[in-house]
Amino acid sequence: MGASSGPRRLSGMQKQVLALYRGFLRAARSKPAEERKQIESVVCSEFRKNSKQVDRKNFIYIEYLLRRGKKQLDQLKSPDTVGLSSLSVDSS
């Protein structure tokens, strides 16, 4: 028998990250097809990169990334915004 007794619960921070990811994908749907693909690509690569590079116990940095992501999402939701660019920030 396995040691797992059911599905693992997500922490509050994990739920925030997933909600932010879904928010970006929803916002991308309101953009033209060409920009949508570019936005989805940037969002996917940024989240994937951060999932591999950021220590899961570095809560301060994760909170910073969440705040920055929410600001970028608010900008993306603006009808005047047509794209999203990748931005690298040193975690040290």
PDB file of N, CA and C in Angstrom:
ATOM      1  N   MET A   1       0.834  -1.191   0.000  1.00  0.00           N
ATOM      2  CA  MET A   1       0.000   0.000   0.000  1.00  0.00           C
ATOM      3  C   MET A   1       0.868   1.240   0.000  1.00  0.00           C
ATOM      4  N   GLY A   2       0.403   2.296  -0.623  1.00  0.00           N
ATOM      5  CA  GLY A   2       1.145   3.549  -0.665  1.00  0.00           C
ATOM      6  C   GLY A   2       0.999   4.335   0.624  1.00  0.00           C
ATOM      7  N   ALA A   3       1.932   5.215   0.862  1.00  0.00           N
ATOM      8  CA  ALA A   3       1.914   6.028   2.071  1.00  0.00           C
ATOM      9  C   ALA A   3       0.908   7.174   1.953  1.00  0.00           C
ATOM     10  N   SER A   4       0.518   7.499   0.740  1.00  0.00           N
ATOM     11  CA  SER A   4      -0.406   8.608   0.537  1.00  0.00           C
ATOM     12  C   SER A   4      -1.828   8.181   0.833  1.00  0.00           C
ATOM     13  N   SER A   5      -2.541   9.027   1.570  1.00  0.00           N
ATOM     14  CA  SER A   5      -3.920   8.689   1.923  1.00  0.00           C
ATOM     15  C   SER A   5      -4.919   9.486   1.088  1.00  0.00           C
ATOM     16  N   GLY A   6      -4.456  10.170   0.078  1.00  0.00           N
ATOM     17  CA  GLY A   6      -5.352  10.940  -0.774  1.00  0.00           C
ATOM     18  C   GLY A   6      -4.603  12.077  -1.430  1.00  0.00           C
ATOM     19  N   PRO A   7      -5.340  12.935  -2.122  1.00  0.00           N
ATOM     20  CA  PRO A   7      -4.674  14.059  -2.793  1.00  0.00           C
ATOM     21  C   PRO A   7      -4.087  15.037  -1.787  1.00  0.00           C
ATOM     22  N   ARG A   8      -2.931  15.572  -2.141  1.00  0.00           N
ATOM     23  CA  ARG A   8      -2.243  16.523  -1.272  1.00  0.00           C
ATOM     24  C   ARG A   8      -2.940  17.873  -1.335  1.00  0.00           C
ATOM     25  N   ARG A   9      -3.086  18.515  -0.196  1.00  0.00           N
ATOM     26  CA  ARG A   9      -3.691  19.847  -0.155  1.00  0.00           C
ATOM     27  C   ARG A   9      -2.645  20.891  -0.535  1.00  0.00           C
ATOM     28  N   LEU A  10      -3.111  21.918  -1.203  1.00  0.00           N
ATOM     29  CA  LEU A  10      -2.219  23.007  -1.597  1.00  0.00           C
ATOM     30  C   LEU A  10      -2.180  24.055  -0.493  1.00  0.00           C
ATOM     31  N   SER A  11      -1.012  24.648  -0.312  1.00  0.00           N
ATOM     32  CA  SER A  11      -0.884  25.735   0.655  1.00  0.00           C
ATOM     33  C   SER A  11      -1.548  26.987   0.081  1.00  0.00           C
ATOM     34  N   GLY A  12      -1.734  27.981   0.924  1.00  0.00           N
ATOM     35  CA  GLY A  12      -2.325  29.235   0.473  1.00  0.00           C
ATOM     36  C   GLY A  12      -1.494  29.899  -0.601  1.00  0.00           C
ATOM     37  N   MET A  13      -0.170  29.836  -0.440  1.00  0.00           N
ATOM     38  CA  MET A  13       0.713  30.462  -1.420  1.00  0.00           C
ATOM     39  C   MET A  13       0.646  29.714  -2.751  1.00  0.00           C
ATOM     40  N   GLN A  14       0.579  28.397  -2.711  1.00  0.00           N
ATOM     41  CA  GLN A  14       0.462  27.615  -3.947  1.00  0.00           C
ATOM     42  C   GLN A  14      -0.841  27.962  -4.670  1.00  0.00           C
ATOM     43  N   LYS A  15      -1.909  28.145  -3.901  1.00  0.00           N
ATOM     44  CA  LYS A  15      -3.193  28.524  -4.505  1.00  0.00           C
ATOM     45  C   LYS A  15      -3.093  29.900  -5.158  1.00  0.00           C
ATOM     46  N   GLN A  16      -2.371  30.829  -4.522  1.00  0.00           N
ATOM     47  CA  GLN A  16      -2.188  32.163  -5.094  1.00  0.00           C
ATOM     48  C   GLN A  16      -1.422  32.097  -6.413  1.00  0.00           C
ATOM     49  N   VAL A  17      -0.380  31.265  -6.446  1.00  0.00           N
ATOM     50  CA  VAL A  17       0.423  31.120  -7.667  1.00  0.00           C
ATOM     51  C   VAL A  17      -0.435  30.547  -8.793  1.00  0.00           C
ATOM     52  N   LEU A  18      -1.212  29.515  -8.490  1.00  0.00           N
ATOM     53  CA  LEU A  18      -2.067  28.924  -9.524  1.00  0.00           C
ATOM     54  C   LEU A  18      -3.141  29.897  -9.989  1.00  0.00           C
ATOM     55  N   ALA A  19      -3.701  30.674  -9.065  1.00  0.00           N
ATOM     56  CA  ALA A  19      -4.704  31.666  -9.437  1.00  0.00           C
ATOM     57  C   ALA A  19      -4.093  32.736 -10.342  1.00  0.00           C
ATOM     58  N   LEU A  20      -2.861  33.135 -10.052  1.00  0.00           N
ATOM     59  CA  LEU A  20      -2.174  34.118 -10.883  1.00  0.00           C
ATOM     60  C   LEU A  20      -1.940  33.554 -12.284  1.00  0.00           C
ATOM     61  N   TYR A  21      -1.500  32.308 -12.351  1.00  0.00           N
ATOM     62  CA  TYR A  21      -1.261  31.649 -13.646  1.00  0.00           C
ATOM     63  C   TYR A  21      -2.550  31.605 -14.465  1.00  0.00           C
ATOM     64  N   ARG A  22      -3.633  31.168 -13.826  1.00  0.00           N
ATOM     65  CA  ARG A  22      -4.923  31.115 -14.528  1.00  0.00           C
ATOM     66  C   ARG A  22      -5.376  32.513 -14.962  1.00  0.00           C
ATOM     67  N   GLY A  23      -5.119  33.507 -14.100  1.00  0.00           N
ATOM     68  CA  GLY A  23      -5.474  34.880 -14.444  1.00  0.00           C
ATOM     69  C   GLY A  23      -4.769  35.358 -15.702  1.00  0.00           C
ATOM     70  N   PHE A  24      -3.480  35.043 -15.811  1.00  0.00           N
ATOM     71  CA  PHE A  24      -2.734  35.411 -17.014  1.00  0.00           C
ATOM     72  C   PHE A  24      -3.319  34.731 -18.250  1.00  0.00           C
ATOM     73  N   LEU A  25      -3.640  33.452 -18.131  1.00  0.00           N
ATOM     74  CA  LEU A  25      -4.180  32.736 -19.288  1.00  0.00           C
ATOM     75  C   LEU A  25      -5.548  33.279 -19.681  1.00  0.00           C
ATOM     76  N   ARG A  26      -6.362  33.647 -18.692  1.00  0.00           N
ATOM     77  CA  ARG A  26      -7.672  34.237 -18.991  1.00  0.00           C
ATOM     78  C   ARG A  26      -7.502  35.598 -19.672  1.00  0.00           C
ATOM     79  N   ALA A  27      -6.588  36.409 -19.156  1.00  0.00           N
ATOM     80  CA  ALA A  27      -6.358  37.732 -19.734  1.00  0.00           C
ATOM     81  C   ALA A  27      -5.845  37.605 -21.166  1.00  0.00           C
ATOM     82  N   ALA A  28      -5.048  36.578 -21.427  1.00  0.00           N
ATOM     83  CA  ALA A  28      -4.509  36.374 -22.771  1.00  0.00           C
ATOM     84  C   ALA A  28      -5.618  36.101 -23.775  1.00  0.00           C
ATOM     85  N   ARG A  29      -6.707  35.490 -23.315  1.00  0.00           N
ATOM     86  CA  ARG A  29      -7.822  35.168 -24.213  1.00  0.00           C
ATOM     87  C   ARG A  29      -8.479  36.414 -24.804  1.00  0.00           C
ATOM     88  N   SER A  30      -8.333  37.555 -24.109  1.00  0.00           N
ATOM     89  CA  SER A  30      -8.980  38.779 -24.592  1.00  0.00           C
ATOM     90  C   SER A  30      -8.127  39.514 -25.637  1.00  0.00           C
ATOM     91  N   LYS A  31      -6.947  38.994 -25.921  1.00  0.00           N
ATOM     92  CA  LYS A  31      -6.031  39.638 -26.868  1.00  0.00           C
ATOM     93  C   LYS A  31      -6.129  38.966 -28.237  1.00  0.00           C
ATOM     94  N   PRO A  32      -5.677  39.650 -29.285  1.00  0.00           N
ATOM     95  CA  PRO A  32      -5.670  39.036 -30.620  1.00  0.00           C
ATOM     96  C   PRO A  32      -4.833  37.748 -30.651  1.00  0.00           C
ATOM     97  N   ALA A  33      -5.137  36.882 -31.584  1.00  0.00           N
ATOM     98  CA  ALA A  33      -4.545  35.538 -31.635  1.00  0.00           C
ATOM     99  C   ALA A  33      -3.017  35.547 -31.611  1.00  0.00           C
ATOM    100  N   GLU A  34      -2.391  36.419 -32.382  1.00  0.00           N
ATOM    101  CA  GLU A  34      -0.925  36.449 -32.443  1.00  0.00           C
ATOM    102  C   GLU A  34      -0.332  36.832 -31.091  1.00  0.00           C
ATOM    103  N   GLU A  35      -0.889  37.871 -30.473  1.00  0.00           N
ATOM    104  CA  GLU A  35      -0.404  38.300 -29.157  1.00  0.00           C
ATOM    105  C   GLU A  35      -0.712  37.256 -28.092  1.00  0.00           C
ATOM    106  N   ARG A  36      -1.868  36.606 -28.227  1.00  0.00           N
ATOM    107  CA  ARG A  36      -2.264  35.583 -27.246  1.00  0.00           C
ATOM    108  C   ARG A  36      -1.219  34.472 -27.172  1.00  0.00           C
ATOM    109  N   LYS A  37      -0.780  34.001 -28.314  1.00  0.00           N
ATOM    110  CA  LYS A  37       0.222  32.919 -28.328  1.00  0.00           C
ATOM    111  C   LYS A  37       1.530  33.381 -27.694  1.00  0.00           C
ATOM    112  N   GLN A  38       1.935  34.621 -27.988  1.00  0.00           N
ATOM    113  CA  GLN A  38       3.169  35.159 -27.414  1.00  0.00           C
ATOM    114  C   GLN A  38       3.029  35.313 -25.898  1.00  0.00           C
ATOM    115  N   ILE A  39       1.889  35.815 -25.433  1.00  0.00           N
ATOM    116  CA  ILE A  39       1.645  35.990 -24.000  1.00  0.00           C
ATOM    117  C   ILE A  39       1.651  34.637 -23.296  1.00  0.00           C
ATOM    118  N   GLU A  40       0.941  33.668 -23.861  1.00  0.00           N
ATOM    119  CA  GLU A  40       0.895  32.337 -23.255  1.00  0.00           C
ATOM    120  C   GLU A  40       2.287  31.720 -23.178  1.00  0.00           C
ATOM    121  N   SER A  41       3.086  31.935 -24.213  1.00  0.00           N
ATOM    122  CA  SER A  41       4.441  31.399 -24.231  1.00  0.00           C
ATOM    123  C   SER A  41       5.301  32.024 -23.134  1.00  0.00           C
ATOM    124  N   VAL A  42       5.236  33.356 -22.999  1.00  0.00           N
ATOM    125  CA  VAL A  42       6.017  34.051 -21.966  1.00  0.00           C
ATOM    126  C   VAL A  42       5.563  33.611 -20.571  1.00  0.00           C
ATOM    127  N   VAL A  43       4.256  33.563 -20.362  1.00  0.00           N
ATOM    128  CA  VAL A  43       3.715  33.177 -19.050  1.00  0.00           C
ATOM    129  C   VAL A  43       4.152  31.761 -18.690  1.00  0.00           C
ATOM    130  N   CYS A  44       3.996  30.845 -19.630  1.00  0.00           N
ATOM    131  CA  CYS A  44       4.370  29.456 -19.377  1.00  0.00           C
ATOM    132  C   CYS A  44       5.851  29.336 -19.052  1.00  0.00           C
ATOM    133  N   SER A  45       6.690  29.996 -19.839  1.00  0.00           N
ATOM    134  CA  SER A  45       8.137  29.870 -19.615  1.00  0.00           C
ATOM    135  C   SER A  45       8.556  30.526 -18.295  1.00  0.00           C
ATOM    136  N   GLU A  46       7.955  31.664 -17.940  1.00  0.00           N
ATOM    137  CA  GLU A  46       8.303  32.332 -16.675  1.00  0.00           C
ATOM    138  C   GLU A  46       7.908  31.477 -15.473  1.00  0.00           C
ATOM    139  N   PHE A  47       6.687  30.941 -15.490  1.00  0.00           N
ATOM    140  CA  PHE A  47       6.241  30.117 -14.367  1.00  0.00           C
ATOM    141  C   PHE A  47       7.075  28.841 -14.271  1.00  0.00           C
ATOM    142  N   ARG A  48       7.374  28.231 -15.413  1.00  0.00           N
ATOM    143  CA  ARG A  48       8.178  27.005 -15.410  1.00  0.00           C
ATOM    144  C   ARG A  48       9.586  27.296 -14.892  1.00  0.00           C
ATOM    145  N   LYS A  49      10.192  28.394 -15.369  1.00  0.00           N
ATOM    146  CA  LYS A  49      11.541  28.770 -14.943  1.00  0.00           C
ATOM    147  C   LYS A  49      11.574  29.009 -13.431  1.00  0.00           C
ATOM    148  N   ASN A  50      10.604  29.774 -12.943  1.00  0.00           N
ATOM    149  CA  ASN A  50      10.582  30.061 -11.509  1.00  0.00           C
ATOM    150  C   ASN A  50      10.296  28.827 -10.671  1.00  0.00           C
ATOM    151  N   SER A  51       9.523  27.891 -11.200  1.00  0.00           N
ATOM    152  CA  SER A  51       9.240  26.674 -10.435  1.00  0.00           C
ATOM    153  C   SER A  51      10.506  25.838 -10.245  1.00  0.00           C
ATOM    154  N   LYS A  52      11.439  25.955 -11.196  1.00  0.00           N
ATOM    155  CA  LYS A  52      12.683  25.189 -11.104  1.00  0.00           C
ATOM    156  C   LYS A  52      13.779  25.942 -10.342  1.00  0.00           C
ATOM    157  N   GLN A  53      13.799  27.275 -10.456  1.00  0.00           N
ATOM    158  CA  GLN A  53      14.905  28.050  -9.906  1.00  0.00           C
ATOM    159  C   GLN A  53      14.666  28.574  -8.494  1.00  0.00           C
ATOM    160  N   VAL A  54      13.424  28.825  -8.128  1.00  0.00           N
ATOM    161  CA  VAL A  54      13.136  29.452  -6.834  1.00  0.00           C
ATOM    162  C   VAL A  54      12.938  28.373  -5.775  1.00  0.00           C
ATOM    163  N   ASP A  55      13.654  28.525  -4.668  1.00  0.00           N
ATOM    164  CA  ASP A  55      13.512  27.606  -3.544  1.00  0.00           C
ATOM    165  C   ASP A  55      12.103  27.735  -2.968  1.00  0.00           C
ATOM    166  N   ARG A  56      11.421  26.623  -2.774  1.00  0.00           N
ATOM    167  CA  ARG A  56      10.043  26.631  -2.294  1.00  0.00           C
ATOM    168  C   ARG A  56       9.907  27.184  -0.878  1.00  0.00           C
ATOM    169  N   LYS A  57      11.014  27.274  -0.170  1.00  0.00           N
ATOM    170  CA  LYS A  57      10.971  27.807   1.194  1.00  0.00           C
ATOM    171  C   LYS A  57      11.362  29.284   1.252  1.00  0.00           C
ATOM    172  N   ASN A  58      11.654  29.877   0.124  1.00  0.00           N
ATOM    173  CA  ASN A  58      12.014  31.290   0.051  1.00  0.00           C
ATOM    174  C   ASN A  58      10.729  32.109  -0.098  1.00  0.00           C
ATOM    175  N   PHE A  59       9.959  32.183   0.998  1.00  0.00           N
ATOM    176  CA  PHE A  59       8.631  32.783   0.957  1.00  0.00           C
ATOM    177  C   PHE A  59       8.665  34.266   0.626  1.00  0.00           C
ATOM    178  N   ILE A  60       9.675  34.967   1.087  1.00  0.00           N
ATOM    179  CA  ILE A  60       9.756  36.401   0.822  1.00  0.00           C
ATOM    180  C   ILE A  60       9.901  36.651  -0.677  1.00  0.00           C
ATOM    181  N   TYR A  61      10.766  35.887  -1.326  1.00  0.00           N
ATOM    182  CA  TYR A  61      10.959  36.063  -2.766  1.00  0.00           C
ATOM    183  C   TYR A  61       9.709  35.629  -3.538  1.00  0.00           C
ATOM    184  N   ILE A  62       9.062  34.566  -3.106  1.00  0.00           N
ATOM    185  CA  ILE A  62       7.839  34.115  -3.775  1.00  0.00           C
ATOM    186  C   ILE A  62       6.749  35.178  -3.640  1.00  0.00           C
ATOM    187  N   GLU A  63       6.636  35.779  -2.451  1.00  0.00           N
ATOM    188  CA  GLU A  63       5.658  36.848  -2.262  1.00  0.00           C
ATOM    189  C   GLU A  63       5.972  38.036  -3.167  1.00  0.00           C
ATOM    190  N   TYR A  64       7.260  38.339  -3.314  1.00  0.00           N
ATOM    191  CA  TYR A  64       7.674  39.413  -4.219  1.00  0.00           C
ATOM    192  C   TYR A  64       7.243  39.085  -5.652  1.00  0.00           C
ATOM    193  N   LEU A  65       7.499  37.849  -6.091  1.00  0.00           N
ATOM    194  CA  LEU A  65       7.119  37.448  -7.445  1.00  0.00           C
ATOM    195  C   LEU A  65       5.599  37.519  -7.633  1.00  0.00           C
ATOM    196  N   LEU A  66       4.850  37.145  -6.608  1.00  0.00           N
ATOM    197  CA  LEU A  66       3.391  37.230  -6.685  1.00  0.00           C
ATOM    198  C   LEU A  66       2.934  38.680  -6.838  1.00  0.00           C
ATOM    199  N   ARG A  67       3.517  39.579  -6.046  1.00  0.00           N
ATOM    200  CA  ARG A  67       3.148  40.999  -6.145  1.00  0.00           C
ATOM    201  C   ARG A  67       3.482  41.548  -7.539  1.00  0.00           C
ATOM    202  N   ARG A  68       4.678  41.217  -8.018  1.00  0.00           N
ATOM    203  CA  ARG A  68       5.097  41.676  -9.344  1.00  0.00           C
ATOM    204  C   ARG A  68       4.178  41.095 -10.425  1.00  0.00           C
ATOM    205  N   GLY A  69       3.846  39.823 -10.279  1.00  0.00           N
ATOM    206  CA  GLY A  69       2.959  39.175 -11.241  1.00  0.00           C
ATOM    207  C   GLY A  69       1.568  39.795 -11.254  1.00  0.00           C
ATOM    208  N   LYS A  70       1.054  40.163 -10.083  1.00  0.00           N
ATOM    209  CA  LYS A  70      -0.273  40.789 -10.023  1.00  0.00           C
ATOM    210  C   LYS A  70      -0.260  42.149 -10.707  1.00  0.00           C
ATOM    211  N   LYS A  71       0.827  42.882 -10.544  1.00  0.00           N
ATOM    212  CA  LYS A  71       0.935  44.178 -11.227  1.00  0.00           C
ATOM    213  C   LYS A  71       0.985  43.981 -12.746  1.00  0.00           C
ATOM    214  N   GLN A  72       1.752  42.979 -13.187  1.00  0.00           N
ATOM    215  CA  GLN A  72       1.837  42.700 -14.623  1.00  0.00           C
ATOM    216  C   GLN A  72       0.481  42.243 -15.164  1.00  0.00           C
ATOM    217  N   LEU A  73      -0.241  41.459 -14.364  1.00  0.00           N
ATOM    218  CA  LEU A  73      -1.557  40.989 -14.791  1.00  0.00           C
ATOM    219  C   LEU A  73      -2.517  42.167 -14.925  1.00  0.00           C
ATOM    220  N   ASP A  74      -2.480  43.095 -13.977  1.00  0.00           N
ATOM    221  CA  ASP A  74      -3.335  44.280 -14.076  1.00  0.00           C
ATOM    222  C   ASP A  74      -3.023  45.068 -15.346  1.00  0.00           C
ATOM    223  N   GLN A  75      -1.740  45.188 -15.670  1.00  0.00           N
ATOM    224  CA  GLN A  75      -1.359  45.877 -16.901  1.00  0.00           C
ATOM    225  C   GLN A  75      -1.864  45.125 -18.135  1.00  0.00           C
ATOM    226  N   LEU A  76      -1.746  43.806 -18.104  1.00  0.00           N
ATOM    227  CA  LEU A  76      -2.161  42.993 -19.239  1.00  0.00           C
ATOM    228  C   LEU A  76      -3.665  43.089 -19.466  1.00  0.00           C
ATOM    229  N   LYS A  77      -4.421  43.247 -18.390  1.00  0.00           N
ATOM    230  CA  LYS A  77      -5.876  43.349 -18.516  1.00  0.00           C
ATOM    231  C   LYS A  77      -6.311  44.649 -19.175  1.00  0.00           C
ATOM    232  N   SER A  78      -5.436  45.629 -19.211  1.00  0.00           N
ATOM    233  CA  SER A  78      -5.756  46.902 -19.843  1.00  0.00           C
ATOM    234  C   SER A  78      -5.970  46.691 -21.339  1.00  0.00           C
ATOM    235  N   PRO A  79      -7.017  47.305 -21.890  1.00  0.00           N
ATOM    236  CA  PRO A  79      -7.270  47.151 -23.337  1.00  0.00           C
ATOM    237  C   PRO A  79      -6.146  47.723 -24.198  1.00  0.00           C
ATOM    238  N   ASP A  80      -5.364  48.657 -23.648  1.00  0.00           N
ATOM    239  CA  ASP A  80      -4.275  49.268 -24.415  1.00  0.00           C
ATOM    240  C   ASP A  80      -3.059  48.360 -24.535  1.00  0.00           C
ATOM    241  N   THR A  81      -2.944  47.376 -23.659  1.00  0.00           N
ATOM    242  CA  THR A  81      -1.790  46.477 -23.655  1.00  0.00           C
ATOM    243  C   THR A  81      -2.028  45.335 -24.625  1.00  0.00           C
ATOM    244  N   VAL A  82      -1.057  45.109 -25.510  1.00  0.00           N
ATOM    245  CA  VAL A  82      -1.217  44.034 -26.503  1.00  0.00           C
ATOM    246  C   VAL A  82      -0.223  42.898 -26.297  1.00  0.00           C
ATOM    247  N   GLY A  83       0.781  43.086 -25.459  1.00  0.00           N
ATOM    248  CA  GLY A  83       1.777  42.036 -25.290  1.00  0.00           C
ATOM    249  C   GLY A  83       2.379  42.037 -23.909  1.00  0.00           C
ATOM    250  N   LEU A  84       3.256  41.099 -23.705  1.00  0.00           N
ATOM    251  CA  LEU A  84       3.921  40.917 -22.426  1.00  0.00           C
ATOM    252  C   LEU A  84       5.349  40.509 -22.732  1.00  0.00           C
ATOM    253  N   SER A  85       6.287  41.071 -21.989  1.00  0.00           N
ATOM    254  CA  SER A  85       7.675  40.688 -22.220  1.00  0.00           C
ATOM    255  C   SER A  85       8.233  40.018 -20.985  1.00  0.00           C
ATOM    256  N   SER A  86       9.247  39.236 -21.180  1.00  0.00           N
ATOM    257  CA  SER A  86       9.902  38.542 -20.088  1.00  0.00           C
ATOM    258  C   SER A  86      10.842  39.497 -19.377  1.00  0.00           C
ATOM    259  N   LEU A  87      10.912  39.383 -18.068  1.00  0.00           N
ATOM    260  CA  LEU A  87      11.755  40.252 -17.260  1.00  0.00           C
ATOM    261  C   LEU A  87      12.518  39.390 -16.290  1.00  0.00           C
ATOM    262  N   SER A  88      13.831  39.510 -16.264  1.00  0.00           N
ATOM    263  CA  SER A  88      14.602  38.681 -15.343  1.00  0.00           C
ATOM    264  C   SER A  88      15.014  39.508 -14.132  1.00  0.00           C
ATOM    265  N   VAL A  89      14.847  38.907 -12.960  1.00  0.00           N
ATOM    266  CA  VAL A  89      15.213  39.542 -11.704  1.00  0.00           C
ATOM    267  C   VAL A  89      16.099  38.575 -10.954  1.00  0.00           C
ATOM    268  N   ASP A  90      17.211  39.060 -10.453  1.00  0.00           N
ATOM    269  CA  ASP A  90      18.149  38.207  -9.711  1.00  0.00           C
ATOM    270  C   ASP A  90      17.558  37.906  -8.337  1.00  0.00           C
ATOM    271  N   SER A  91      17.526  36.634  -7.964  1.00  0.00           N
ATOM    272  CA  SER A  91      16.915  36.234  -6.690  1.00  0.00           C
ATOM    273  C   SER A  91      17.847  36.368  -5.505  1.00  0.00           C
ATOM    274  N   SER A  92      19.102  36.806  -5.708  1.00  0.00           N
ATOM    275  CA  SER A  92      20.014  36.913  -4.581  1.00  0.00           C
ATOM    276  C   SER A  92      19.951  38.275  -3.920  1.00  0.00           C
TER     277      SER A  92
END
